[in-house]
Short mmCIF file of N, CA and C in Angstrom, two decimals:
data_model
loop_
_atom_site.label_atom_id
_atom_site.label_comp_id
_atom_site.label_asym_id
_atom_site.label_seq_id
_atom_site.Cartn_x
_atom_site.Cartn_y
_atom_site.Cartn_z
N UNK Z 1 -81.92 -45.56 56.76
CA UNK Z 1 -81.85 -45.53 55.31
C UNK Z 1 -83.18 -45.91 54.71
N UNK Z 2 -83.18 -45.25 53.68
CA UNK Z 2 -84.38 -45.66 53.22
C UNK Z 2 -84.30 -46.92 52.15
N UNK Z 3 -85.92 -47.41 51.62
CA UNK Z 3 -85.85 -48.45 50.78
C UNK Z 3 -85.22 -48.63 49.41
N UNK Z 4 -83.72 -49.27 49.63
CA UNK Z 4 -83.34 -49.56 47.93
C UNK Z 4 -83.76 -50.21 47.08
N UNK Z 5 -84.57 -50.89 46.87
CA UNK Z 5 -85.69 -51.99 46.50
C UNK Z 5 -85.22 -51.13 44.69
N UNK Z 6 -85.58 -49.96 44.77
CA UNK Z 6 -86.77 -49.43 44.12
C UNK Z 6 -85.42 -49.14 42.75
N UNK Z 7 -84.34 -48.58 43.14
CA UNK Z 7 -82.82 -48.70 42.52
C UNK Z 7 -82.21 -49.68 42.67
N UNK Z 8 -81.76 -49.71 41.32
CA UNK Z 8 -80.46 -51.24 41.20
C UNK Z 8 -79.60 -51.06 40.04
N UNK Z 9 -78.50 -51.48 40.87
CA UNK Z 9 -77.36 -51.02 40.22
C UNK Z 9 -76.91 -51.62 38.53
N UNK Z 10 -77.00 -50.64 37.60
CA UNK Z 10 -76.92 -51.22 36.40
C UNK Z 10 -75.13 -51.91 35.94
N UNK Z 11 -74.08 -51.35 36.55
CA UNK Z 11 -73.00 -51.50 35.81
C UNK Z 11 -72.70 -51.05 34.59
N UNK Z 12 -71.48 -51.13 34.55
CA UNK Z 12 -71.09 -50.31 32.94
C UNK Z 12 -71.88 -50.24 31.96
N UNK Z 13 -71.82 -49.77 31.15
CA UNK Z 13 -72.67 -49.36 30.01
C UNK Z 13 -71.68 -50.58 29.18
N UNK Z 14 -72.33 -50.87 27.89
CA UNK Z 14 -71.23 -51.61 26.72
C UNK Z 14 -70.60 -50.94 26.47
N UNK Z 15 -70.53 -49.60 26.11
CA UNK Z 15 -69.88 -48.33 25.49
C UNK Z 15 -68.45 -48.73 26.69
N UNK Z 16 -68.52 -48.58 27.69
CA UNK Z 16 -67.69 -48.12 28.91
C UNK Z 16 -66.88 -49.40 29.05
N UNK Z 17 -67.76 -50.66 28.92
CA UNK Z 17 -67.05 -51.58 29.11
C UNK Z 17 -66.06 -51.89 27.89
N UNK Z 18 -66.47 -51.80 26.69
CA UNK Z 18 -65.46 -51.70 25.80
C UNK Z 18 -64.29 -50.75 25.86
N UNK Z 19 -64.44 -49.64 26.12
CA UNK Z 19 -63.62 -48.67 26.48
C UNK Z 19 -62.48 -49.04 27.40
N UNK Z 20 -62.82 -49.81 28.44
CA UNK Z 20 -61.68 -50.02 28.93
C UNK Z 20 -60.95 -51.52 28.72
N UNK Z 21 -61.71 -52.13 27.72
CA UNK Z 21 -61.20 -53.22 26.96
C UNK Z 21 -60.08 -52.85 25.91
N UNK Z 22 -60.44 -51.88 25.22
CA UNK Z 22 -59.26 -51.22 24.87
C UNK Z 22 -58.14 -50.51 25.88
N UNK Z 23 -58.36 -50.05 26.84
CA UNK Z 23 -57.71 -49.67 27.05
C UNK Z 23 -56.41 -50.83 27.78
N UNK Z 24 -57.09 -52.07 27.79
CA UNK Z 24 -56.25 -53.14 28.19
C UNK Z 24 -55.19 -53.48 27.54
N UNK Z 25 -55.68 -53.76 26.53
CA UNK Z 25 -54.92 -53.98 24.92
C UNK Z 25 -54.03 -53.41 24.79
N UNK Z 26 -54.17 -51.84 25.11
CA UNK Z 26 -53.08 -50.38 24.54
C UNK Z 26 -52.11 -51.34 25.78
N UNK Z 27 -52.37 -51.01 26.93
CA UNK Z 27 -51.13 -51.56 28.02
C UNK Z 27 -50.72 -52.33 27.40
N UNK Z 28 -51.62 -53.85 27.01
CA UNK Z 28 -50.25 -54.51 27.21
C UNK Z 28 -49.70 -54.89 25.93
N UNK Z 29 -50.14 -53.83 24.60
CA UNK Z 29 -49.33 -53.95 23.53
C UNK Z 29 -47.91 -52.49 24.21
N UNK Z 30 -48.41 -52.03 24.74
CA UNK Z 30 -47.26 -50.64 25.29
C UNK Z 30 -46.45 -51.92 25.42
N UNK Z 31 -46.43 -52.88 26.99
CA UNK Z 31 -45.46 -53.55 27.42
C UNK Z 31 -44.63 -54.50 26.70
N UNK Z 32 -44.86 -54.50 25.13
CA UNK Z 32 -44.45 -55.49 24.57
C UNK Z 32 -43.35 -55.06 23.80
N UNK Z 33 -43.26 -53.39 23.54
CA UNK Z 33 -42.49 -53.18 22.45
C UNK Z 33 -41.23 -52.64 23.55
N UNK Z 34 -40.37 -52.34 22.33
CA UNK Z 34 -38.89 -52.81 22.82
C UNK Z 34 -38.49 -51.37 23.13
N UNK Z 35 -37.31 -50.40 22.57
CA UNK Z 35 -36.88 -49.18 22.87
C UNK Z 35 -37.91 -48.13 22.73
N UNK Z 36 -37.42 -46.86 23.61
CA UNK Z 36 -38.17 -46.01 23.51
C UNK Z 36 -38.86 -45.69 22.34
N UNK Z 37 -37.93 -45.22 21.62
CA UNK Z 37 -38.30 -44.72 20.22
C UNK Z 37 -39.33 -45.58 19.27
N UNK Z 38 -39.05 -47.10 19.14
CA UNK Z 38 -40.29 -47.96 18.52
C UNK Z 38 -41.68 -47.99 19.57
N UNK Z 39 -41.49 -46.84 20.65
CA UNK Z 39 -43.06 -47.51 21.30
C UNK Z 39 -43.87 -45.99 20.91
N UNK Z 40 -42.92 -44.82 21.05
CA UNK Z 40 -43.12 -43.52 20.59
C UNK Z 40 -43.80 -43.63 18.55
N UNK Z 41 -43.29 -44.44 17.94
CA UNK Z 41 -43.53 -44.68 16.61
C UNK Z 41 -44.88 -45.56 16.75
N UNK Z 42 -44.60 -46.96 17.29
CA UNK Z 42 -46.10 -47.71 17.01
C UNK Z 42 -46.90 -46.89 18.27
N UNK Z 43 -46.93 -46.31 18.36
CA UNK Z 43 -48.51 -45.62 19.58
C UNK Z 43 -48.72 -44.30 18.90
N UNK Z 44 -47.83 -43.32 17.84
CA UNK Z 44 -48.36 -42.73 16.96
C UNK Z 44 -49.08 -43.59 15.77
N UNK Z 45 -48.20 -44.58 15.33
CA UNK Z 45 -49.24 -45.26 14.25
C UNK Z 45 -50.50 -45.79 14.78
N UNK Z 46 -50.75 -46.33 15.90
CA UNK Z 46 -52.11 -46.77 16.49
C UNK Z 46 -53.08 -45.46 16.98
N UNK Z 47 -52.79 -44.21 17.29
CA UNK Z 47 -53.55 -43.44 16.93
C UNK Z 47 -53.92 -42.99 15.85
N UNK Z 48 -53.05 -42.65 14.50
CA UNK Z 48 -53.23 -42.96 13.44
C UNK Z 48 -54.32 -43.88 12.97
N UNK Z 49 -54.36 -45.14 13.20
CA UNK Z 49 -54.94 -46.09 13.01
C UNK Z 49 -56.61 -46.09 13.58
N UNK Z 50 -56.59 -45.15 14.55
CA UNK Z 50 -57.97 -45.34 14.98
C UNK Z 50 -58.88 -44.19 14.79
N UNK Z 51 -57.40 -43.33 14.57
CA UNK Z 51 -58.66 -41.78 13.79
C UNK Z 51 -58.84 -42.09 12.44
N UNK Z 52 -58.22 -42.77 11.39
CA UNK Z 52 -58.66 -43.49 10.01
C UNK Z 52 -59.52 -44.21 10.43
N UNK Z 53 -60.56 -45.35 11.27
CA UNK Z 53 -60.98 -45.86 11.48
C UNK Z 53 -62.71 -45.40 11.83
N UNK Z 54 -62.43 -44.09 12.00
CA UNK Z 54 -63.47 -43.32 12.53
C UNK Z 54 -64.62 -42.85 11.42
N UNK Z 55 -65.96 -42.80 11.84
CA UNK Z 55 -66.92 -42.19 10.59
C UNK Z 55 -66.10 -40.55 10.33
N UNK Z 56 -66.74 -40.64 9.16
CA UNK Z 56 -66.58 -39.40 8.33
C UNK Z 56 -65.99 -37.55 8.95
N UNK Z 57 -67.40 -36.99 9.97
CA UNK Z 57 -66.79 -36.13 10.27
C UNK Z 57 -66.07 -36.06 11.56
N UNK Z 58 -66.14 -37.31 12.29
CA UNK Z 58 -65.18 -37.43 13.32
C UNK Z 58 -63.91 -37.64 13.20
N UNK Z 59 -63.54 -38.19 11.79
CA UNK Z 59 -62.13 -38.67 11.06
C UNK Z 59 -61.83 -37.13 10.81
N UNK Z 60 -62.34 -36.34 10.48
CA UNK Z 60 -61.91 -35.13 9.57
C UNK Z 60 -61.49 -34.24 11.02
N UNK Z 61 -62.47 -34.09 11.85
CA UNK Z 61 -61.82 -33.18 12.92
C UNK Z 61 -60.60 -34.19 13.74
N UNK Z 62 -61.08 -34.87 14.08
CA UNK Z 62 -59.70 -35.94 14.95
C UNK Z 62 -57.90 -35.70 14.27
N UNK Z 63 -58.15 -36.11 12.78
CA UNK Z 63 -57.18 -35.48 11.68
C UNK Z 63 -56.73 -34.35 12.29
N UNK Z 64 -57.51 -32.78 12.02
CA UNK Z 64 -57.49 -31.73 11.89
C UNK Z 64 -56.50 -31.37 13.48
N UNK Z 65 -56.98 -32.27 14.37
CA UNK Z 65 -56.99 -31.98 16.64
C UNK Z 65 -55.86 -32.78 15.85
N UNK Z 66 -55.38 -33.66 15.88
CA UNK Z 66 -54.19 -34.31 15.71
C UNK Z 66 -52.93 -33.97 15.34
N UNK Z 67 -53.27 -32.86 13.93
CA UNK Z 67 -52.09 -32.03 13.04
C UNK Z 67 -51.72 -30.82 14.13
N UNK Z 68 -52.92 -30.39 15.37
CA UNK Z 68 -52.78 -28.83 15.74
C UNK Z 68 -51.78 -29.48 16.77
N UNK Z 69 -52.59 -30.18 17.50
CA UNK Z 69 -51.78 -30.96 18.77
C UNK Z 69 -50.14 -31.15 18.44
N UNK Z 70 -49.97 -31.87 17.59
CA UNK Z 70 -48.81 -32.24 17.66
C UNK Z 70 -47.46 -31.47 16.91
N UNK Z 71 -48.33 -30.15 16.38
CA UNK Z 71 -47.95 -28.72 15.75
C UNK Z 71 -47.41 -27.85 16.87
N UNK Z 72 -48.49 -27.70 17.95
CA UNK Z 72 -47.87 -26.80 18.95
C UNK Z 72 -47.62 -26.91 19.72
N UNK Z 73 -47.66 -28.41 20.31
CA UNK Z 73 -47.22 -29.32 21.37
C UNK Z 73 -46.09 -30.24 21.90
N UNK Z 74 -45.03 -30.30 20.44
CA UNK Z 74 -44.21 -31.61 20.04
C UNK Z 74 -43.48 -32.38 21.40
N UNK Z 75 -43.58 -31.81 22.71
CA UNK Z 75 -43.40 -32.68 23.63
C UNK Z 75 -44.49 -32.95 24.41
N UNK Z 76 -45.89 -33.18 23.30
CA UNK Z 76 -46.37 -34.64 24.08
C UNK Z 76 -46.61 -35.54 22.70
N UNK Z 77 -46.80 -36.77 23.36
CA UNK Z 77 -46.42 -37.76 22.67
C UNK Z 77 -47.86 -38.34 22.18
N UNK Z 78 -48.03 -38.77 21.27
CA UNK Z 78 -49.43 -39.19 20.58
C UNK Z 78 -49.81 -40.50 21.35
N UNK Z 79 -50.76 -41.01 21.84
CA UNK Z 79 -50.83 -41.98 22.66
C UNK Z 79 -52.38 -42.80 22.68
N UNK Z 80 -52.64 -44.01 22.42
CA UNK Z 80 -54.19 -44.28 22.48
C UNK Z 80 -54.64 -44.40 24.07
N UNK Z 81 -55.90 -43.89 24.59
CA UNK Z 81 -56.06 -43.41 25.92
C UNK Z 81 -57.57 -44.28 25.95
N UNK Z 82 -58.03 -45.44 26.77
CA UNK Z 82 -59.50 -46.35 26.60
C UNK Z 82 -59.80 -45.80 24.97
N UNK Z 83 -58.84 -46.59 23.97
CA UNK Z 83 -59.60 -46.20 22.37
C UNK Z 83 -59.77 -44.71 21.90
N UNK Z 84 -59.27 -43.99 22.44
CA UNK Z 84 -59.39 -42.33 22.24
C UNK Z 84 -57.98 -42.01 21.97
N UNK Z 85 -57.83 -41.32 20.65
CA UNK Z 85 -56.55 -40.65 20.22
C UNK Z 85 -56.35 -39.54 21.95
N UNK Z 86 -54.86 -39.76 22.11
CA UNK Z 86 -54.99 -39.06 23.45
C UNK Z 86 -53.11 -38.24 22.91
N UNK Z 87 -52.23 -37.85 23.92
CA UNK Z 87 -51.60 -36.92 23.78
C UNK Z 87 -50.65 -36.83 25.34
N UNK Z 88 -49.98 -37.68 25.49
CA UNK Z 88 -49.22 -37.33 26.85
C UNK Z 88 -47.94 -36.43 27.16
N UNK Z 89 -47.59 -36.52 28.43
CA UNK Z 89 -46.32 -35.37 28.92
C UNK Z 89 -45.70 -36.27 29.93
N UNK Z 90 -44.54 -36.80 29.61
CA UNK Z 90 -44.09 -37.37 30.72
C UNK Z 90 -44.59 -39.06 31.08
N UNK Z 91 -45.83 -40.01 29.73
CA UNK Z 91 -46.42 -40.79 30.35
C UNK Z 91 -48.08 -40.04 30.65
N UNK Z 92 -48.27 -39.19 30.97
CA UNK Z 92 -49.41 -38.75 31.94
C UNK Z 92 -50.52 -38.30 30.25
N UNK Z 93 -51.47 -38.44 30.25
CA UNK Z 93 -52.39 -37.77 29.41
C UNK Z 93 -52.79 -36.39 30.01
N UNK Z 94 -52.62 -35.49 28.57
CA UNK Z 94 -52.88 -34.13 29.29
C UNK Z 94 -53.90 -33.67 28.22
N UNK Z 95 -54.15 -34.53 27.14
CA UNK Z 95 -55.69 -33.93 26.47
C UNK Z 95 -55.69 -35.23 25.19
N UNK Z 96 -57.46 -35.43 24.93
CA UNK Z 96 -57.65 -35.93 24.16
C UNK Z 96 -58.41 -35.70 23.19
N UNK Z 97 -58.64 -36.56 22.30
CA UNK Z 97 -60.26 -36.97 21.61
C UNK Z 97 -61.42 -37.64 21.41
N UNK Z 98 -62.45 -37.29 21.86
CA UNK Z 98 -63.67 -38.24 21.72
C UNK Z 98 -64.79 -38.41 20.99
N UNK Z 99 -64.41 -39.14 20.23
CA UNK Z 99 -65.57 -39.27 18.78
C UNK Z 99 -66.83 -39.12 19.49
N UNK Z 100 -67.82 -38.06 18.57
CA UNK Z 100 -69.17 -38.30 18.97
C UNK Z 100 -69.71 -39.76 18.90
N UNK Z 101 -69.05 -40.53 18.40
CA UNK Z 101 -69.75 -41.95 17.59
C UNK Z 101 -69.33 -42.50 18.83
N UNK Z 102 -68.30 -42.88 19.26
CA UNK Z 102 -67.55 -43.65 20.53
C UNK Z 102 -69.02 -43.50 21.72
N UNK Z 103 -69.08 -42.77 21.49
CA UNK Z 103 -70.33 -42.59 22.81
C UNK Z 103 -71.75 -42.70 23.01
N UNK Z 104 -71.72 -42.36 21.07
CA UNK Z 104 -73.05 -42.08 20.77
C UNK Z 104 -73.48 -41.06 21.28
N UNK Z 105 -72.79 -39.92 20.86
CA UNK Z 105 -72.79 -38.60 22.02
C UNK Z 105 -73.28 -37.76 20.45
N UNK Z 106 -73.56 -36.38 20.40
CA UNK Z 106 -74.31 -35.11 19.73
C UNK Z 106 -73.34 -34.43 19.35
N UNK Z 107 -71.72 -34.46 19.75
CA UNK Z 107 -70.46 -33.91 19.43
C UNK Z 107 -69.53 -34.44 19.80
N UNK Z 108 -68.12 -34.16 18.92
CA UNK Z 108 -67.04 -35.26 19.62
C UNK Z 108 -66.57 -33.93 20.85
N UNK Z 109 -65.98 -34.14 21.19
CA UNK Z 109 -64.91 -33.61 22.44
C UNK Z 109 -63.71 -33.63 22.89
N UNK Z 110 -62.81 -32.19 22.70
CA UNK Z 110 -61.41 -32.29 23.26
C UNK Z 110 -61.69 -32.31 24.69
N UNK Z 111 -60.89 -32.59 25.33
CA UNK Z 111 -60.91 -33.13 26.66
C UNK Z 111 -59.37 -32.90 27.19
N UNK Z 112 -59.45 -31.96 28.30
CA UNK Z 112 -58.12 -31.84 29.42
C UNK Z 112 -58.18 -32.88 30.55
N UNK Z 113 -57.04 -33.33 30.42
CA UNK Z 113 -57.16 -33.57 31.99
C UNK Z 113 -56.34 -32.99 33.06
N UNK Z 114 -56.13 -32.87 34.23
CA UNK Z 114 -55.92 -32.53 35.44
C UNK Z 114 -54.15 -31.89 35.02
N UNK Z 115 -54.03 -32.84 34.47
CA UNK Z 115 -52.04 -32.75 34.28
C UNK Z 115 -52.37 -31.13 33.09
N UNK Z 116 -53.29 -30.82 32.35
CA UNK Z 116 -52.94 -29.63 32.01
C UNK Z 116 -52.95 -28.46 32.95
N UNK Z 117 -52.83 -27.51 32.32
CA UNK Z 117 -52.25 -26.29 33.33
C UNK Z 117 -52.86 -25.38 32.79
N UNK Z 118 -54.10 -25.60 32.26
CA UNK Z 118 -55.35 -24.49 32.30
C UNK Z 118 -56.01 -23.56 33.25
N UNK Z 119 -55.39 -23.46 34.69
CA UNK Z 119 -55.99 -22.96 35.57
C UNK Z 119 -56.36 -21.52 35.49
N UNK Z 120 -57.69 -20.92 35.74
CA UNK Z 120 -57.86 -19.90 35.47
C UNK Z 120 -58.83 -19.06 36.20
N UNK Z 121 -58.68 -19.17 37.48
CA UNK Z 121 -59.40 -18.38 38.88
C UNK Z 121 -59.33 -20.27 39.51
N UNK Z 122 -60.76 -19.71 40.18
CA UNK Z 122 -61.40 -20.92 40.56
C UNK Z 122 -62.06 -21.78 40.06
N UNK Z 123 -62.23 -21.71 38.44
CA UNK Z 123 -63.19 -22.66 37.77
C UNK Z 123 -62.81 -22.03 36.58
N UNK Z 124 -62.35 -23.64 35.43
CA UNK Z 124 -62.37 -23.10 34.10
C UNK Z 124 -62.37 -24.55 33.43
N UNK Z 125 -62.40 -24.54 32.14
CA UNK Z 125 -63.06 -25.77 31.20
C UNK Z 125 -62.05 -26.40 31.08
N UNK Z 126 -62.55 -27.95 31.21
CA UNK Z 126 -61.39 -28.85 30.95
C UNK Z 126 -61.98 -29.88 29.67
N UNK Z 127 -63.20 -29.34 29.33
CA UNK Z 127 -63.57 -29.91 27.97
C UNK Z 127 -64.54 -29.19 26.65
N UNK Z 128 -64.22 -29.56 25.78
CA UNK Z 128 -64.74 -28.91 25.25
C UNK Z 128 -65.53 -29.56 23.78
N UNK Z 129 -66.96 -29.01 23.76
CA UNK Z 129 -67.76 -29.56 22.23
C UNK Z 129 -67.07 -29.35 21.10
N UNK Z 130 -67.01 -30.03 20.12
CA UNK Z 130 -66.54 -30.08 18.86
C UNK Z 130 -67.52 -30.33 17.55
N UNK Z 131 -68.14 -29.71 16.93
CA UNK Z 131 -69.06 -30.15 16.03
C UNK Z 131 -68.07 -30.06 14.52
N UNK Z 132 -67.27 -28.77 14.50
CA UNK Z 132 -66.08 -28.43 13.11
C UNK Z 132 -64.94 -28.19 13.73
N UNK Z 133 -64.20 -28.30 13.00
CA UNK Z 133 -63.03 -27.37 13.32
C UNK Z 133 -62.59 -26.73 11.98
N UNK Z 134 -62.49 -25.45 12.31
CA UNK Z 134 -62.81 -24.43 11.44
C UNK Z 134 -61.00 -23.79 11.93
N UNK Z 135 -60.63 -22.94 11.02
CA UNK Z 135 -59.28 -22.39 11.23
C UNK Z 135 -59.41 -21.18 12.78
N UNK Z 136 -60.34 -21.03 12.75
CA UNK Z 136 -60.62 -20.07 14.50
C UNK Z 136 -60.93 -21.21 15.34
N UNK Z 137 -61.27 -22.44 15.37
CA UNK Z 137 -61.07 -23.36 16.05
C UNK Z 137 -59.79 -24.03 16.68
N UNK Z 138 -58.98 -24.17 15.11
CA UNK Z 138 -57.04 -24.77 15.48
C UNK Z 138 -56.71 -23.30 16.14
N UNK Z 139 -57.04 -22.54 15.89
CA UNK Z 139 -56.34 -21.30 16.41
C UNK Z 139 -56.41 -21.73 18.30
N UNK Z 140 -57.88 -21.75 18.25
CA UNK Z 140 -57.86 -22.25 20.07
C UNK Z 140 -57.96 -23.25 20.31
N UNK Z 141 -57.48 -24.67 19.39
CA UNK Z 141 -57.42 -25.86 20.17
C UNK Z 141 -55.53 -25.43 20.49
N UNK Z 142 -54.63 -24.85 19.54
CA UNK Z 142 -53.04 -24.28 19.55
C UNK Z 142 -52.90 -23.77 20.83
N UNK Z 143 -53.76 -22.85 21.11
CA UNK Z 143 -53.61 -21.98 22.40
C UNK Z 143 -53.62 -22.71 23.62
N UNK Z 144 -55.13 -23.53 23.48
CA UNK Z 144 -55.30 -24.63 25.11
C UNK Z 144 -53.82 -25.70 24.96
N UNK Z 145 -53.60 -26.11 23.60
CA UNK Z 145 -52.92 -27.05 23.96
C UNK Z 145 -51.24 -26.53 24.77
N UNK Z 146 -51.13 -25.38 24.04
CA UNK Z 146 -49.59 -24.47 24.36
C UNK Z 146 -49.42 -24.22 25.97
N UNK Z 147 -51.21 -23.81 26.17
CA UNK Z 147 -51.14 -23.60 27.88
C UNK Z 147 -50.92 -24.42 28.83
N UNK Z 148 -51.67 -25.69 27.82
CA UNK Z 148 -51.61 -27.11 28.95
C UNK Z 148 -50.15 -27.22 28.93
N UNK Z 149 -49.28 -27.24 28.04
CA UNK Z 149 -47.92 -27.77 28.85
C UNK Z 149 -47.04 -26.73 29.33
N UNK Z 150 -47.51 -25.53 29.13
CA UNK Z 150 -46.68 -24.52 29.61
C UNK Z 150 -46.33 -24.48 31.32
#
């Protein structure tokens, strides 16, 4: 092997480490509430809560991914995912949102994960840039989301 001297290991970013500081929180406020139905209600209001929370045009598209999602999707369930409005099936996250600001990133991002059912040869997108969402945009965030649970 050669000399590691020269690399050293930084650890999480703050960004990352907060991220999953929230995501602590979401658990163990999940484990606290009582029947199904009040955990289905407060984990829509806490996504709620954190896309109001958001700068300006990340609030407006998050809004916009939020109304399509849960328009053409109604069996998944609105869910906060490490601080990211997220969207599950069964428990499982099958797509989210990621504020450009959250990251300090150049665009926010819908985001699949694995549990969708986007497959499409051998290679196809499981995320995607967001700068607007424009009505030809909901048109294909409707479509990915319809496919993912199909």
């Amino acid at each position: 092997m050669g000399n590691t001297d020269n690399s050293k290991h930084e650890g999480f970013t703050a960004d990352e480490r907060a991220a999953m500081k929230d995501h602590a929180q979401e658990l163990k406020k999940a484990a606290r509430r009582s029947s199904r139905a009040d955990k289905a209600a407060e984990a829509e209001r806490d996504v709620l809560a954190k896309i109001a929370e958001m700068q300006d045009s990340d609030r407006v598209m998050a809004e916009r991914v939020h109304a399509v999602v849960t328009a053409s999707a109604p069996v998944l369930a609105p869910k906060l995912w490490y601080g990211m409005p997220a969207y599950a099936l069964d428990g499982k996250i099958v797509c989210f949102f990621q504020s450009a600001e959250k990251f300090k990133a150049r665009y926010a991002t819908l985001g699949f994960s694995d549990q969708a059912k986007l497959d499409e040869g051998t290679m196809w997108a499981a995320g995607f840039a967001l700068t607007e969402v424009t009505p030809e945009v909901e048109a294909r965030i409707g479509e990915l989301v319809k496919q993912a649970v199909s």
